[in-house]
CSV table of C-alpha atoms in Angstrom, one decimal:
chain,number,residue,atom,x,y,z
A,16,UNK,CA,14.9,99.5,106.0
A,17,UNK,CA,13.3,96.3,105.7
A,18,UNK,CA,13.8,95.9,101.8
A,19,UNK,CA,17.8,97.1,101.8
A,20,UNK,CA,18.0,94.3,104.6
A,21,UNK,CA,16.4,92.0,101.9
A,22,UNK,CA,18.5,93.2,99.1
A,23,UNK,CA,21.7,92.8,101.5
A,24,UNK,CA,20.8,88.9,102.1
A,25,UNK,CA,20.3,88.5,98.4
A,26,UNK,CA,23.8,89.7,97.6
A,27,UNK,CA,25.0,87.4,100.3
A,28,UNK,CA,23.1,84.3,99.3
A,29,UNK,CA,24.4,85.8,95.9
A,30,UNK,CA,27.6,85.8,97.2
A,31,UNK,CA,27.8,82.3,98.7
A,32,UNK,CA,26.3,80.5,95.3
A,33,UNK,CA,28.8,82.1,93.2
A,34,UNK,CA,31.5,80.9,95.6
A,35,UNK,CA,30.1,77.6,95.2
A,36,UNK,CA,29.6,77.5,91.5
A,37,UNK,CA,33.3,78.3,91.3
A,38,UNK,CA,34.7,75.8,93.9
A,39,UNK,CA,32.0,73.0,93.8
A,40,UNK,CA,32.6,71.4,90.5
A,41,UNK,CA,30.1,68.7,91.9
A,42,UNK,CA,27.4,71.4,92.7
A,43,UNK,CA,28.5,73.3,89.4
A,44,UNK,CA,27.6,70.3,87.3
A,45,UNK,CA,23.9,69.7,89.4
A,46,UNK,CA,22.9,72.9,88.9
A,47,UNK,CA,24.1,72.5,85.2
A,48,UNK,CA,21.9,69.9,85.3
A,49,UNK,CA,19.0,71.3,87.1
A,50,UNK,CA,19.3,73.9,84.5
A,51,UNK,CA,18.7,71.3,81.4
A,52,UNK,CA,16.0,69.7,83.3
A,53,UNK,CA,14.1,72.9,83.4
A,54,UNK,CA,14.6,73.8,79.8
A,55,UNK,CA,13.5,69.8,78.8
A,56,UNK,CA,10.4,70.1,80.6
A,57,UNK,CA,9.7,72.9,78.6
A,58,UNK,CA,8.7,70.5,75.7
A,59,UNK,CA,7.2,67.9,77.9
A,60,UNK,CA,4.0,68.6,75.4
A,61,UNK,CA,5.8,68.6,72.7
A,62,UNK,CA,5.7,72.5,73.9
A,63,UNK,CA,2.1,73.2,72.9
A,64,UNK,CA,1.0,74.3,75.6
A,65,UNK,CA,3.9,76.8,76.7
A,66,UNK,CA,3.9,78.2,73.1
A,67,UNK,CA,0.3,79.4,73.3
A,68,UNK,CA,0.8,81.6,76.1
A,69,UNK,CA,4.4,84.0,75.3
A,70,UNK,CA,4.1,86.1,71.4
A,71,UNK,CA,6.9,84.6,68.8
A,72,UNK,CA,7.3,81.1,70.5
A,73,UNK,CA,5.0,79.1,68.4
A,74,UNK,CA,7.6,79.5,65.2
A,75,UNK,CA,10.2,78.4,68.0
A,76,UNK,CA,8.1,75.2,68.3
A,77,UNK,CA,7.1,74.8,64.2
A,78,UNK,CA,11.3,74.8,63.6
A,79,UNK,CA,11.9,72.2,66.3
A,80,UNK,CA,9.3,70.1,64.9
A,81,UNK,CA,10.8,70.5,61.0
A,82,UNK,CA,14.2,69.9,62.1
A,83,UNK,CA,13.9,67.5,64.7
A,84,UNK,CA,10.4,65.7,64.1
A,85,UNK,CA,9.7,66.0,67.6
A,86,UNK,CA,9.7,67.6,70.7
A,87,UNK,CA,11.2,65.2,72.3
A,88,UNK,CA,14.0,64.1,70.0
A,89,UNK,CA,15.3,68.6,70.3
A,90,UNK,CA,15.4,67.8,74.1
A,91,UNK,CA,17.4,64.2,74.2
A,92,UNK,CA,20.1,65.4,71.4
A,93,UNK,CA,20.5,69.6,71.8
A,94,UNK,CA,19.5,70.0,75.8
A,95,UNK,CA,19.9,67.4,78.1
A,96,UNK,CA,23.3,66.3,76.9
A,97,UNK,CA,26.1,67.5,79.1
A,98,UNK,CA,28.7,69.0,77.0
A,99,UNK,CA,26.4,70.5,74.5
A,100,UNK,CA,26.7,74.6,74.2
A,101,UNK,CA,23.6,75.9,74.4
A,102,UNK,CA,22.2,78.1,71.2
A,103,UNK,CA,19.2,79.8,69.5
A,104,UNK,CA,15.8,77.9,70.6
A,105,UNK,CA,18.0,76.1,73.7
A,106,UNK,CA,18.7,80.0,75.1
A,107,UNK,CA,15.2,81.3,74.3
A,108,UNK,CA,13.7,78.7,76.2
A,109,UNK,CA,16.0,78.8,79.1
A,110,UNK,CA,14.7,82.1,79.0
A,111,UNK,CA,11.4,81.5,79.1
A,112,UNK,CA,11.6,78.6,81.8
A,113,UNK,CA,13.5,80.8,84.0
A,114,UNK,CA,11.5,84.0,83.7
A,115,UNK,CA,14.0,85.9,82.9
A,116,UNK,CA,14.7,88.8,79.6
A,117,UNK,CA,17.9,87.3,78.1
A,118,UNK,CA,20.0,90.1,76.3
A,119,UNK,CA,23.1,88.9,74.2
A,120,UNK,CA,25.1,91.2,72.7
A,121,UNK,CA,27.7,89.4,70.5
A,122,UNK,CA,31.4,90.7,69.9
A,123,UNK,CA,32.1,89.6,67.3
A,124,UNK,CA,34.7,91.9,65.9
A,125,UNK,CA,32.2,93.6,63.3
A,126,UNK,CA,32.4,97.6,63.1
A,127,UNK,CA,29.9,99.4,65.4
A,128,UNK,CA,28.1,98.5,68.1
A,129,UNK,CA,27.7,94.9,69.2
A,130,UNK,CA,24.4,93.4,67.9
A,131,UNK,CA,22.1,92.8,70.7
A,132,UNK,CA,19.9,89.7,70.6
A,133,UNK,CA,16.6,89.6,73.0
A,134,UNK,CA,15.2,86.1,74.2
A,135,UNK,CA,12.4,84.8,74.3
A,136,UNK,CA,10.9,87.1,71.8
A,137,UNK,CA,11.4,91.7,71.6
A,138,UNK,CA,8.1,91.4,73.0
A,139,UNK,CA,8.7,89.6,76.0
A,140,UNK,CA,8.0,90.9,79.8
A,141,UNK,CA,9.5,88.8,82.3
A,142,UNK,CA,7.2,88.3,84.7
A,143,UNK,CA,9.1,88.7,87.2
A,144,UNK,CA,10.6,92.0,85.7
A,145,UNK,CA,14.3,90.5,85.4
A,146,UNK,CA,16.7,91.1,82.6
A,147,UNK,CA,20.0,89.0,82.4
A,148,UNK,CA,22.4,90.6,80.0
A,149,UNK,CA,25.4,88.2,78.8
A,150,UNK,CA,28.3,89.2,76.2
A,151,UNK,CA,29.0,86.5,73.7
A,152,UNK,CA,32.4,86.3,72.8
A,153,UNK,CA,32.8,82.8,70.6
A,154,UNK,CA,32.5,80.3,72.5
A,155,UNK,CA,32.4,81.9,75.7
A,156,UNK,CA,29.5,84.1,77.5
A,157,UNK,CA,30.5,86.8,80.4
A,158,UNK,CA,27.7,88.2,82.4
A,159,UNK,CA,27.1,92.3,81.8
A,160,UNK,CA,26.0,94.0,84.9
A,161,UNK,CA,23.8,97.0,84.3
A,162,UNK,CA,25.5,100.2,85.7
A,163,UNK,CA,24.2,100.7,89.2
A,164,UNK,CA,22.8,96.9,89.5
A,165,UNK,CA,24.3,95.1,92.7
A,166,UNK,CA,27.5,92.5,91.8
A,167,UNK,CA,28.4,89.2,93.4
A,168,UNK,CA,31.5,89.9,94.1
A,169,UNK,CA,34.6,87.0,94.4
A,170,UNK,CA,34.9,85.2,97.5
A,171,UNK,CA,38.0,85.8,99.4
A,172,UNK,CA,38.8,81.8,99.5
A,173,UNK,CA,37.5,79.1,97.5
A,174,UNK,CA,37.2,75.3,99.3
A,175,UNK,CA,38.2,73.4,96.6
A,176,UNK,CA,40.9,70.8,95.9
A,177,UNK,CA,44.7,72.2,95.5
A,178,UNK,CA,45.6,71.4,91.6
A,179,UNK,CA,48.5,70.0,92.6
A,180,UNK,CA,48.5,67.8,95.5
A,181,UNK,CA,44.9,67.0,95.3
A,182,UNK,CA,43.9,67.9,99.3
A,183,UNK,CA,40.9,69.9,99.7
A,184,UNK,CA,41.7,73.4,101.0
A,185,UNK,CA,40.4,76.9,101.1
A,186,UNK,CA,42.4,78.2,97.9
A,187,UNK,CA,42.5,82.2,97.7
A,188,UNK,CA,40.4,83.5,95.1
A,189,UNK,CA,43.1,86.1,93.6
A,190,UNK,CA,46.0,83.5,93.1
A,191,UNK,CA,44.1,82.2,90.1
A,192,UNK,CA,47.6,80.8,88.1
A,193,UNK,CA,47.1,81.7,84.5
A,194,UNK,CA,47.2,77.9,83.1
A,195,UNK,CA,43.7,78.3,85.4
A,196,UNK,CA,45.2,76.4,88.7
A,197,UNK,CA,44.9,77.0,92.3
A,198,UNK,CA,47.6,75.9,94.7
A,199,UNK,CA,47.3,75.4,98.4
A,200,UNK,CA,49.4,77.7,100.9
A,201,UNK,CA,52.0,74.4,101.2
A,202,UNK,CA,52.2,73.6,97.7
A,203,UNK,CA,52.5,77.6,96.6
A,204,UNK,CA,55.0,77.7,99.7
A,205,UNK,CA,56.8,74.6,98.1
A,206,UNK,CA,56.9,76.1,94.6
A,207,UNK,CA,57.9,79.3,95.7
A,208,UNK,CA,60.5,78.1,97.5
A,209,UNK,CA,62.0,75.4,94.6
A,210,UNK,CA,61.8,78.5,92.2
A,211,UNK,CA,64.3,80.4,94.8
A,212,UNK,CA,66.9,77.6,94.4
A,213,UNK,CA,66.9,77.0,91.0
C-alpha cells in the first residue's frame, strides 16, 4: 500500500514537471541549464577523478583531451553553451552525472532494426537501477516508454501565454495548432468566429 501511494505521487510530481517543462519556457530553459551545469561539473578535474571509477570512461576523457586540449575548453565550447545539441561524450556524461542507463536507438531509415546505442559504457549499472530509453530521429529525440512503465501523461491545460495576444492563460493542452501555437478561449473564439464570416 504504502509504495503504490509513493509511485502514485511520483507520477503526479511527474505529472506537474512535465506540465511545467511545456508551459514554463523560463523554467524550461533553468532546468536546461541546471542540466549543463551538471554535465560541466563532470570535468571540474579535468574528469580524472570520475573516469577512474565507471569501465570505458577513461577513453571518453583521453578524446576530450586530444581534441579539445582540455577539460575545460570541451565544457565552455560543446556543454554549457545554450543552443548547442548535445552528442557523443556530451550524452554519455549526462548519463553518468545523472545516474541514469541512456539507450538511443536511432531511426535512421536503414533496413532492420534501429541500432541501439548504450551510454555511459554496455557495462554500465546505474546505480540507481534506472534506464532512459530515447528515439533519435535527426535532429530530434522522443522519449520510448518501456511497455508496462508508468507515463506522464499531458496536462489537461497549460498556463502559458496565448500566441496571439500575448496574455497569460491556461491554454488547453489538445488544441496544439499545427504551426505549434496555442490560442486563448477569446482569441480561438475570435478566430473561429472571423473564419465564419469570411
Amino acid at each position: 500500500h504504502m509504495l503504490q501511494g509513493a509511485r502514485r505521487e511520483t507520477l503526479e510530481a511527474g505529472s506537474w514537471l512535465f506540465g511545467r517543462l511545456l508551459g514554463d519556457i523560463r523554467f524550461d530553459l533553468c532546468v536546461v541549464v541546471l542540466l549543463r551545469r551538471v554535465v560541466a561539473s563532470f570535468w571540474e578535474d579535468g574528469g580524472r577523478s570520475n573516469c577512474a571509477d565507471v569501465p570505458g570512461e577513461e577513453p571518453i576523457r583521453e578524446a576530450v583531451m586530444a581534441q579539445y586540449g582540455s577539460a575545460e575548453n570541451f565544457a565552455a565550447s560543446e556543454v554549457l553553451p545554450l543552443g548547442q545539441e548535445a552528442e557523443g561524450v556530451s550524452i554519455a556524461i549526462a548519463a553518468r552525472q545523472l545516474g541514469v542507463r541512456m539507450v538511443i536507438r536511432q531511426l535512421d531509415g536503414s533496413h532492420g532494426p534501429p541500432p541501439a546505442y548504450i551510454y555511459p559504457s554496455e557495462e554500465y549499472v546505474s546505480p540507481l537501477g534506472l534506464t532512459v530509453c530515447l528515439l533519435f530521429r535527426p535532429g530530434h529525440y522522443e522519449l520510448l516508454y518501456a511497455a508496462g512503465a508508468p507515463r506522464l501523461s499531458d496536462p489537461e491545460t497549460l498556463a502559458a501565454k496565448c500566441s496571439f495576444c500575448h496574455e497569460a492563460a491556461y491554454l488547453p493542452t489538445h488544441a496544439l495548432l499545427t504551426c505549434f501555437h496555442r490560442l486563448c478561449s477569446s482569441c480561438s473564439d475570435a478566430a473561429c468566429t472571423r473564419q465564419g464570416h469570411l
